[in-house]
mmCIF file of C-alpha atoms in Angstrom:
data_model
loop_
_atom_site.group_PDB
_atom_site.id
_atom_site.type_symbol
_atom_site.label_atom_id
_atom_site.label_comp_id
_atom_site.label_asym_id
_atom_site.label_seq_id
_atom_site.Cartn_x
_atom_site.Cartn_y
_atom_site.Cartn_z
ATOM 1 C CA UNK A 1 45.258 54.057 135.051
ATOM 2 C CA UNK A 2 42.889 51.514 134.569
ATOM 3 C CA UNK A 3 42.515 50.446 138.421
ATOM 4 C CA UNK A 4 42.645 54.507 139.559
ATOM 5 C CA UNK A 5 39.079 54.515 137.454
ATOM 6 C CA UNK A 6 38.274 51.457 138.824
ATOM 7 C CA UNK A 7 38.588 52.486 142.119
ATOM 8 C CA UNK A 8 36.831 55.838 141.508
ATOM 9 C CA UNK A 9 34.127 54.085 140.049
ATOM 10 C CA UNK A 10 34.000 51.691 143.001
ATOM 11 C CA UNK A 11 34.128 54.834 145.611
ATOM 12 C CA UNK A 12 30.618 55.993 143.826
ATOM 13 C CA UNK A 13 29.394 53.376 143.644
ATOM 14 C CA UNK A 14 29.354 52.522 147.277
ATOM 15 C CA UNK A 15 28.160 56.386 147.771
ATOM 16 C CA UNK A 16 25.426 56.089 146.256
ATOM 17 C CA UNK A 17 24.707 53.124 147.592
ATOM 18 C CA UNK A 18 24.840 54.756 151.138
ATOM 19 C CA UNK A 19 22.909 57.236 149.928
ATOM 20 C CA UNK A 20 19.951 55.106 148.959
ATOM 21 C CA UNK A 21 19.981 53.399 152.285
ATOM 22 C CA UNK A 22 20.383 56.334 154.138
ATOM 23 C CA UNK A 23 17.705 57.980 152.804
ATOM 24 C CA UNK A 24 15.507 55.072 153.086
ATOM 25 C CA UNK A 25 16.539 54.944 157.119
ATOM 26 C CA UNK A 26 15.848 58.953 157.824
ATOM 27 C CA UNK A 27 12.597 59.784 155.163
ATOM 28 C CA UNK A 28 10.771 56.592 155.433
ATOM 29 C CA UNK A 29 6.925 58.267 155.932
ATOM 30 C CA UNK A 30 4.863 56.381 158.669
ATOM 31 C CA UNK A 31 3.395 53.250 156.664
ATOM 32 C CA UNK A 32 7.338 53.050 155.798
ATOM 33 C CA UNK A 33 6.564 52.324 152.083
ATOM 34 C CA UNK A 34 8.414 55.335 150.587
ATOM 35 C CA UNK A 35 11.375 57.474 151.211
ATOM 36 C CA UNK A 36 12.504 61.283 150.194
ATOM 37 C CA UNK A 37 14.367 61.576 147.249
ATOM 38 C CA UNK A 38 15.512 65.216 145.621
ATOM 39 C CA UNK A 39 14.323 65.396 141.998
ATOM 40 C CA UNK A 40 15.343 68.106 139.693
ATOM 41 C CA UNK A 41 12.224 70.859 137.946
ATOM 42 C CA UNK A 42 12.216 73.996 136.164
ATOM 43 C CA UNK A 43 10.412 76.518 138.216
ATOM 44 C CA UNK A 44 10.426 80.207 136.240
ATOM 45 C CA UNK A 45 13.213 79.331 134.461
ATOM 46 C CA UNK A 46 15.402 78.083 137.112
ATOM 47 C CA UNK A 47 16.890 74.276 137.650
ATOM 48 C CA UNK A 48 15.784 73.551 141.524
ATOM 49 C CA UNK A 49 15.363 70.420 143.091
ATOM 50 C CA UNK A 50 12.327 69.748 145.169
ATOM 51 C CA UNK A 51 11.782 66.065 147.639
ATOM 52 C CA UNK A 52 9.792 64.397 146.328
ATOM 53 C CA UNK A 53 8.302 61.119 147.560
ATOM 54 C CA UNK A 54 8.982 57.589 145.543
ATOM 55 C CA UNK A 55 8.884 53.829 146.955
ATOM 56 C CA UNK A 56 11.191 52.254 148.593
ATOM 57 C CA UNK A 57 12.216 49.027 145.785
ATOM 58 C CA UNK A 58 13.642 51.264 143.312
ATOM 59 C CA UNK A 59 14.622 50.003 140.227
ATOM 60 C CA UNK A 60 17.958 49.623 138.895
ATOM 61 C CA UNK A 61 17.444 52.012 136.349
ATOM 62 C CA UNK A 62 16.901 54.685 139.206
ATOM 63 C CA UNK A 63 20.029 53.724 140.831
ATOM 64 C CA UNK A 64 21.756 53.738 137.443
ATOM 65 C CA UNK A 65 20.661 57.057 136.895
ATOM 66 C CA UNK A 66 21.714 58.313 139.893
ATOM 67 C CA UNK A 67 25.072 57.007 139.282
ATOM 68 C CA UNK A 68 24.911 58.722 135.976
ATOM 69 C CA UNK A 69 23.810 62.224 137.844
ATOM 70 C CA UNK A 70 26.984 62.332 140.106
ATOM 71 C CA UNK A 71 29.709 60.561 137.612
ATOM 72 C CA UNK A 72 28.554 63.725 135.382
ATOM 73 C CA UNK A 73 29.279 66.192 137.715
ATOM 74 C CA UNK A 74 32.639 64.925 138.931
ATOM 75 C CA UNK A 75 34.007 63.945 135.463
ATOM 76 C CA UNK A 76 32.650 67.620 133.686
ATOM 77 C CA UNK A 77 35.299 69.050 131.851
ATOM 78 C CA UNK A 78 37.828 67.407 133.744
ATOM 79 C CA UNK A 79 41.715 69.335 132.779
ATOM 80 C CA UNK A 80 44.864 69.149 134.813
ATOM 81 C CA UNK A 81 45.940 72.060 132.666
ATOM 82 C CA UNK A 82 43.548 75.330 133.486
ATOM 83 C CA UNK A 83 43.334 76.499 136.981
ATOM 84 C CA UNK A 84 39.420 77.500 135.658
ATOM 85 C CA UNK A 85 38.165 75.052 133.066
ATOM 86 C CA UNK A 86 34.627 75.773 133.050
ATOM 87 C CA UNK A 87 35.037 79.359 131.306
ATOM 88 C CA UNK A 88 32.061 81.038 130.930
ATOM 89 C CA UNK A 89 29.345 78.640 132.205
ATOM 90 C CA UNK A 90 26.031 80.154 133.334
ATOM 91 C CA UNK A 91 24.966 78.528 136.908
ATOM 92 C CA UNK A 92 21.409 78.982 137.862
ATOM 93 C CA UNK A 93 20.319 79.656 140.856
ATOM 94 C CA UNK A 94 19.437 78.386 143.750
ATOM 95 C CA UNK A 95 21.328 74.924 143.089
ATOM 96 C CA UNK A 96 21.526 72.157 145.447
ATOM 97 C CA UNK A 97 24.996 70.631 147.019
ATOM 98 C CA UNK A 98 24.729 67.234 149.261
ATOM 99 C CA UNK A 99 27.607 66.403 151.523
ATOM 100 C CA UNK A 100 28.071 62.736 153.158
ATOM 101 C CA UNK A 101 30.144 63.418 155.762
ATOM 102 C CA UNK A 102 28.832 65.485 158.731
ATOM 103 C CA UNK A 103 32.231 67.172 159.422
ATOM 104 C CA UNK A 104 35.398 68.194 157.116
ATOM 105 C CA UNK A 105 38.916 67.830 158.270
ATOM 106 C CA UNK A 106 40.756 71.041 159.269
ATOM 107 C CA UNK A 107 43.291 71.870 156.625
ATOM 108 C CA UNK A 108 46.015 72.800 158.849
ATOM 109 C CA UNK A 109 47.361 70.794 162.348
ATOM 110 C CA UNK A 110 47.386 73.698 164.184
ATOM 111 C CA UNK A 111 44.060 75.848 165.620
ATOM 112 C CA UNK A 112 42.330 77.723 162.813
ATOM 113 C CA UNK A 113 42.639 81.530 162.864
ATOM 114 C CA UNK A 114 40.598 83.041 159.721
ATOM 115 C CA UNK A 115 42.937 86.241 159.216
ATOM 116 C CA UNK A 116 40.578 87.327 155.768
ATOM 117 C CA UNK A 117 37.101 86.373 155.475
ATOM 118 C CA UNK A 118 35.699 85.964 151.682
ATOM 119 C CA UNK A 119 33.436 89.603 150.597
ATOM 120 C CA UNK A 120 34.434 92.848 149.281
ATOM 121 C CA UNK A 121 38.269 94.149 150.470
ATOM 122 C CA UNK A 122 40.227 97.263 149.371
ATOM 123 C CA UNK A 123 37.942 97.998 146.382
ATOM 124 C CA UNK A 124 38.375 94.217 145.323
ATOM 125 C CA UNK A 125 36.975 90.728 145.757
ATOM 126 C CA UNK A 126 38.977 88.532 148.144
ATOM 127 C CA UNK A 127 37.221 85.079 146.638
ATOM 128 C CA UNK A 128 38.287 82.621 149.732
ATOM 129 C CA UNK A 129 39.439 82.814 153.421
ATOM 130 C CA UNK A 130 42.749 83.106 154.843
ATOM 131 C CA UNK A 131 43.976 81.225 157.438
ATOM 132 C CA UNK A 132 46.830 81.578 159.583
ATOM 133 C CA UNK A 133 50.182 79.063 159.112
ATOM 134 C CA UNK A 134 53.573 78.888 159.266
ATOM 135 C CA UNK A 135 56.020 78.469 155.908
ATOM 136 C CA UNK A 136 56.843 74.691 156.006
ATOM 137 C CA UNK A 137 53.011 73.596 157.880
ATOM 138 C CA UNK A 138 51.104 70.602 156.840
ATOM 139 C CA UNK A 139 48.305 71.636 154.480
ATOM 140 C CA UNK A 140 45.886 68.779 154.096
ATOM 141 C CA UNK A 141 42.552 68.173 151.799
ATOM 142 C CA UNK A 142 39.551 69.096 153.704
ATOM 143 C CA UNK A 143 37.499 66.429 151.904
ATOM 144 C CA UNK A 144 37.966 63.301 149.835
ATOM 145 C CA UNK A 145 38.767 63.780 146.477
ATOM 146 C CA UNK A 146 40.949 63.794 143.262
ATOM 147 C CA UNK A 147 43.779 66.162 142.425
ATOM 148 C CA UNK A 148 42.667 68.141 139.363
ATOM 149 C CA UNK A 149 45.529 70.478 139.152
ATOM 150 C CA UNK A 150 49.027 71.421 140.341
ATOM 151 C CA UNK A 151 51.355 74.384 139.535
ATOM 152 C CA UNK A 152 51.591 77.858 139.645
ATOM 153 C CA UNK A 153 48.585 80.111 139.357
ATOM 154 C CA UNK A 154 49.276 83.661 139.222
ATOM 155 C CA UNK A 155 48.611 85.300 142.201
ATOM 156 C CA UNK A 156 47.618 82.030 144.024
ATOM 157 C CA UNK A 157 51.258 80.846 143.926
ATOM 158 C CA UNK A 158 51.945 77.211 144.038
ATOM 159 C CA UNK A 159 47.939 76.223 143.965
ATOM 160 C CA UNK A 160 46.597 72.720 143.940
ATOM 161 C CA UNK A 161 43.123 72.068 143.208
ATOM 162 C CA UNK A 162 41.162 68.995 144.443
ATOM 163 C CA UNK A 163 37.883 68.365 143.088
ATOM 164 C CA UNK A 164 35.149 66.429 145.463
ATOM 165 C CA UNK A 165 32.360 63.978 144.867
ATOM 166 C CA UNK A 166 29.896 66.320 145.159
ATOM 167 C CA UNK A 167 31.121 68.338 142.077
ATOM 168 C CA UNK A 168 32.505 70.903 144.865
ATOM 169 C CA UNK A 169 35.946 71.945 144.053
ATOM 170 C CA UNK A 170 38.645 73.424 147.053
ATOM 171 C CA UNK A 171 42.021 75.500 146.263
ATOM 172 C CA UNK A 172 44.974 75.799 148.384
ATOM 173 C CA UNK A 173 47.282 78.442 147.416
ATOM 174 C CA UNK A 174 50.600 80.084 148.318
ATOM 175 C CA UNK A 175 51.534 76.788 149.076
ATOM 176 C CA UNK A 176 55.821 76.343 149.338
ATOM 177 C CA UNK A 177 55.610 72.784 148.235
ATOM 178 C CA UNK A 178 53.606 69.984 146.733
ATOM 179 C CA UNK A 179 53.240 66.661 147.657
ATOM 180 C CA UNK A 180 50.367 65.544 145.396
ATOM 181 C CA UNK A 181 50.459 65.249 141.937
ATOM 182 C CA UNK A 182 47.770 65.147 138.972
ATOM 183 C CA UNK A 183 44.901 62.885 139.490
ATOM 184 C CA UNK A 184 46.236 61.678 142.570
ATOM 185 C CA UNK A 185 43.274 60.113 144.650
ATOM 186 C CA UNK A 186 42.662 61.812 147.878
ATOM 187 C CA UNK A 187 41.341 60.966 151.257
ATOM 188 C CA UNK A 188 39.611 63.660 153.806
ATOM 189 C CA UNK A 189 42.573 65.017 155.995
ATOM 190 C CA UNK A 190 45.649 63.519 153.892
ATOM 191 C CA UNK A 191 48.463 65.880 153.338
ATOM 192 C CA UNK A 192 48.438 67.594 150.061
ATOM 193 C CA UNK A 193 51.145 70.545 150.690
ATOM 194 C CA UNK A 194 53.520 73.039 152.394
ATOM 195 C CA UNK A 195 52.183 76.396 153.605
ATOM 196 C CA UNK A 196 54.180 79.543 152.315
ATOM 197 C CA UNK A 197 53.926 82.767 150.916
ATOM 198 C CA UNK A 198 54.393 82.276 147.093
ATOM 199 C CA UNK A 199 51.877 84.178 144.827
ATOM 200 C CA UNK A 200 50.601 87.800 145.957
ATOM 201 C CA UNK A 201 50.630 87.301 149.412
ATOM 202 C CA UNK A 202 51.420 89.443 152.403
ATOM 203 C CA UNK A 203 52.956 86.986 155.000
ATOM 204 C CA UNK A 204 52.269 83.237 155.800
ATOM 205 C CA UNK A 205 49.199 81.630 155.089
ATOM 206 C CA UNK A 206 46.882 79.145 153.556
ATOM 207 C CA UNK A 207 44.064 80.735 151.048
ATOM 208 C CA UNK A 208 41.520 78.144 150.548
ATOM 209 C CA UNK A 209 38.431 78.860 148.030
ATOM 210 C CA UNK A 210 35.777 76.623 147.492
ATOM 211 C CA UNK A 211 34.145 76.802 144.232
ATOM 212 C CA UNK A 212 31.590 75.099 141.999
ATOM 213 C CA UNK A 213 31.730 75.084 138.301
ATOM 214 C CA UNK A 214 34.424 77.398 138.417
ATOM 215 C CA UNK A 215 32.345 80.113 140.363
ATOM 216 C CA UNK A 216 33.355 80.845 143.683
ATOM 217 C CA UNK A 217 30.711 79.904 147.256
ATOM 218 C CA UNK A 218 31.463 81.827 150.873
ATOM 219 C CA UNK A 219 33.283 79.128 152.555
ATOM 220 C CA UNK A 220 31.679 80.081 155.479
ATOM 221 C CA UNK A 221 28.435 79.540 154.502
ATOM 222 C CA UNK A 222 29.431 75.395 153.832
ATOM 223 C CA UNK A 223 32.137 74.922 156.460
ATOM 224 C CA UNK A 224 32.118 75.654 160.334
ATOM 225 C CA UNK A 225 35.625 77.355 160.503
ATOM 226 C CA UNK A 226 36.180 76.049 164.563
ATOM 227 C CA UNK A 227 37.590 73.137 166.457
ATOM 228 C CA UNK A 228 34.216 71.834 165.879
ATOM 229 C CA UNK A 229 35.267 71.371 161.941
ATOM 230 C CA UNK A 230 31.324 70.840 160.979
ATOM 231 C CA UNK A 231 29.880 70.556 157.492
ATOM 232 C CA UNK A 232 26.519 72.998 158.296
ATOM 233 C CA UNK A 233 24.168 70.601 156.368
ATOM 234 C CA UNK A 234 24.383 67.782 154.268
ATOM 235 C CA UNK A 235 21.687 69.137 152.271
ATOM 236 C CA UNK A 236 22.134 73.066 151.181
ATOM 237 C CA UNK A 237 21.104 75.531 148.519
ATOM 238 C CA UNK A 238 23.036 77.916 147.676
ATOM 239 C CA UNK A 239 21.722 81.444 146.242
ATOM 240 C CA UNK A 240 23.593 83.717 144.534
ATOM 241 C CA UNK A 241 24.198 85.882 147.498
ATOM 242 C CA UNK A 242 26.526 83.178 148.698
ATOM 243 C CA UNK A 243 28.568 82.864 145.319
ATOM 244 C CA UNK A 244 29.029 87.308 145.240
ATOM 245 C CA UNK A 245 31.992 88.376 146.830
ATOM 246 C CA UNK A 246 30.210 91.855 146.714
ATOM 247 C CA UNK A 247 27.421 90.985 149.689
ATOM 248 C CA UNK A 248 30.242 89.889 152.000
ATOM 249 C CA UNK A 249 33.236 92.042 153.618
ATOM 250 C CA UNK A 250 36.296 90.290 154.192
ATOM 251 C CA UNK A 251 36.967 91.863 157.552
ATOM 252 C CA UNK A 252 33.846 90.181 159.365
ATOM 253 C CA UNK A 253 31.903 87.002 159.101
ATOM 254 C CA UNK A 254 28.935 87.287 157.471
ATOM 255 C CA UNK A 255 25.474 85.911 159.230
ATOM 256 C CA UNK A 256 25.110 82.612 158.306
ATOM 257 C CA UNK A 257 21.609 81.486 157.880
ATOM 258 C CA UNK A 258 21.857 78.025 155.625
ATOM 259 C CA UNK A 259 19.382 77.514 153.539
ATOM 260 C CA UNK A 260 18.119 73.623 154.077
ATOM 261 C CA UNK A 261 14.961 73.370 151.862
ATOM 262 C CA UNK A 262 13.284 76.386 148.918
ATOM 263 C CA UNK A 263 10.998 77.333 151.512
ATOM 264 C CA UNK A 264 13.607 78.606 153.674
ATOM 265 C CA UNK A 265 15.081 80.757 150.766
ATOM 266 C CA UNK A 266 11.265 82.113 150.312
ATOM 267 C CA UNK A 267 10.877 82.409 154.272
ATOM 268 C CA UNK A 268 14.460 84.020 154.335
ATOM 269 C CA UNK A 269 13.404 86.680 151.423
ATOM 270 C CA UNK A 270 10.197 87.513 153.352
ATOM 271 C CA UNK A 271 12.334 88.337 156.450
ATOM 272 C CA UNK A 272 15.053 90.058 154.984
ATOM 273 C CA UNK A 273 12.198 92.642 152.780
ATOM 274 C CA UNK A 274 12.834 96.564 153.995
ATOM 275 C CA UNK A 275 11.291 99.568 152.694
ATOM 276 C CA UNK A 276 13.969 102.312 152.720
ATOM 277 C CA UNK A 277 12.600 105.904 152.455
ATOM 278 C CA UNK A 278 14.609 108.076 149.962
ATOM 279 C CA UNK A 279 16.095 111.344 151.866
ATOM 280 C CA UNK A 280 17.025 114.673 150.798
ATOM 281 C CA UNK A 281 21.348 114.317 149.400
ATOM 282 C CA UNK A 282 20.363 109.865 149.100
ATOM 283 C CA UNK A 283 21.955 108.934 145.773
ATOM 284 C CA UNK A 284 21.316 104.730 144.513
ATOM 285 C CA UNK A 285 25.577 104.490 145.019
ATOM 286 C CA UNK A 286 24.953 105.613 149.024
ATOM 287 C CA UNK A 287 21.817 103.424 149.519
ATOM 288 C CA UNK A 288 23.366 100.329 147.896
ATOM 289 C CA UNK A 289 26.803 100.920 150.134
ATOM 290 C CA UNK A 290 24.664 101.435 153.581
ATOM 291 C CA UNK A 291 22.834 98.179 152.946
ATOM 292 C CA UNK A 292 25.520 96.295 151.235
ATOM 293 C CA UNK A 293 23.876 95.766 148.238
ATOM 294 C CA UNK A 294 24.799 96.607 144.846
ATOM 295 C CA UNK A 295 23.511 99.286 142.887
ATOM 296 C CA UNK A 296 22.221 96.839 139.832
ATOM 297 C CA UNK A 297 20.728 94.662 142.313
ATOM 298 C CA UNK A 298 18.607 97.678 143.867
ATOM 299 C CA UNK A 299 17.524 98.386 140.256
ATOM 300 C CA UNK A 300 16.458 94.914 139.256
ATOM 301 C CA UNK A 301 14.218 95.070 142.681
ATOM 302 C CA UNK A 302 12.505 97.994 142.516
ATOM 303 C CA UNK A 303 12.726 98.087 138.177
ATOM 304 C CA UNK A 304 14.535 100.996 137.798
ATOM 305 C CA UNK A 305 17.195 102.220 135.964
ATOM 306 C CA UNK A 306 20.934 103.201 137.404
ATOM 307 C CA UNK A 307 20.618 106.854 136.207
ATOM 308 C CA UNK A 308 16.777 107.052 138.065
ATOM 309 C CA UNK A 309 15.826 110.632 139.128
ATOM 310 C CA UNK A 310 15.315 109.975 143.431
ATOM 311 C CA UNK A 311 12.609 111.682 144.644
ATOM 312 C CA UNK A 312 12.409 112.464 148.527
ATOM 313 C CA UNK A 313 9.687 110.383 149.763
ATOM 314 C CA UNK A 314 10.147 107.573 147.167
ATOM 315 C CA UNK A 315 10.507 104.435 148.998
ATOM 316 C CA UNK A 316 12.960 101.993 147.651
ATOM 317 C CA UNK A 317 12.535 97.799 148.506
ATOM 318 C CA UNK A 318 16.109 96.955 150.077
ATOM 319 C CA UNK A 319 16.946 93.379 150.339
ATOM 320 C CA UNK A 320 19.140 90.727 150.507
ATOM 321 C CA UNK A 321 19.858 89.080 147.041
ATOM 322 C CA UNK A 322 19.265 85.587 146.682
#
């Protein structure tokens, strides 16, 4: 046990070490004195983390700090016993996610055919994608990683849960066999499972969800889903629109537009702004539905109430949720 933490500890610590020299290598400003670094504020209430500029000798306290940051985030609530250990935890949004790999590794040997995007589907959320396999294929971990949990999960089936460096954790369910265990160390591509059909599932396939502190993200929105197998940034913020199965229909891909920096969230918002014009027989259920919003969200927006009188005329903001 005591050379498994070792090694963990040695894996971070040579991330973050390639981090710090990577970001020294792409930021460095012209006089190549300082580099971009992301530091964490509180802007209206939210945790968001903004680049800001620092020198390039930085002191082994930042780098121990740093260490601290992501060691945090991986070891939180760490249980090989619940499928969802963080409960009821609050995430605030947006929140930022760094990946140090510029592409993932497919999670199945044979060509990727998403048969159930992650959104809205019949009357409930579908949190993950489906993709098509055989009982008996090779499922394998799409990043590296450390086995957090192994069993059965109710209507996942035989589930196993890796968790990533990045705090990022992935689930592969309806699996028909394991061949991981608990705190196993994982590498990106190394085979993890069986495909099958255990759990509530209707015919062969691999459900994969991606979730952070327990709360689901659009796989789509981190993941290119192709031959290509890209990672869409290695810096991206994800708003709550990304972590709401309700925004998102499971029978088409959403459009992707990844959010790099807070300005393009605020750029994004401006875009996305519509005035809708309330007509005679409109209710707030029928304009939520024809611009795939939800009805609370409306309300919040335009700060009024679910059981709102709608004049004709009234013009009602309808727009994306972040």
């Amino acid at each position: 046990m005591f050379i498994t933490i070792k090694r963990r500890v040695s894996y971070i610590i040579v991330f973050v070490s390639f981090l710090l020299i990577s970001t020294q290598k792409i930021y460095s400003q012209p006089n190549d004195t300082a580099v971009e670094y992301y530091e964490k504020l509180f802007i209206n209430g939210d945790t968001v983390f903004l680049p800001i500029y620092a020198k390039k000798n930085r002191s082994k306290e930042d780098i121990s700090n740093k260490l601290a940051d992501i060691t945090k985030d991986f070891d939180s609530k760490w249980d090989n016993v619940r499928f969802n250990p963080y409960g009821g935890e609050n995430i605030t949004f947006p929140f930022q996610l760094t990946f140090d790999d510029k592409q993932f590794s497919s999670p199945i040997d044979r060509k990727m055919v998403v048969t159930s995007r992650y959104g809205w589907r019949r009357g409930r959320p579908h949190r993950g994608i489906d993709i098509d396999l055989w009982v008996g294929d090779t499922v394998r971990s799409i990043l590296d990683g450390k086995v957090r949990y192994v069993g059965y999960h109710g209507g996942h089936g035989n589930t196993v849960v890796i968790r990533h460096y990045n705090g990022l954790e992935t689930v592969y369910a309806h699996l028909s066999k394991f061949l991981v265990k608990e705190n196993d160390e994982i590498k990106k591509g190394q085979a993890i499972a069986k495909g099958g059909i255990t759990g509530n599932a209707r015919g062969s396939h691999l459900h994969l969800e991606v979730k952070y502190h327990g709360k689901s993200i659009n796989p789509e929105y981190l993941f290119e889903f192709t031959d290509r197998t890209e990672i869409r940034s290695d810096v991206v913020f994800v708003t709550r629109k990304w972590m709401t199965p309700r925004y998102h229909r499971s029978t088409r891909q959403s459009n992707i537009v990844v959010h790099k920096t807070i300005n393009d969230i605020v750029l994004h918002e401006e875009r996305q702004k519509k005035i809708y014009t309330v007509k005679k027989g409109d209710t707030l259920y029928r304009i939520a539905n024809r611009h795939g919003l939800a009805i609370a969200e409306i309300c919040k927006i335009n700060a009024i109430r679910k059981n709102s009188v709608l004049k004709v005329g009234q013009q009602i903001i309808v727009t994306s949720a972040q």
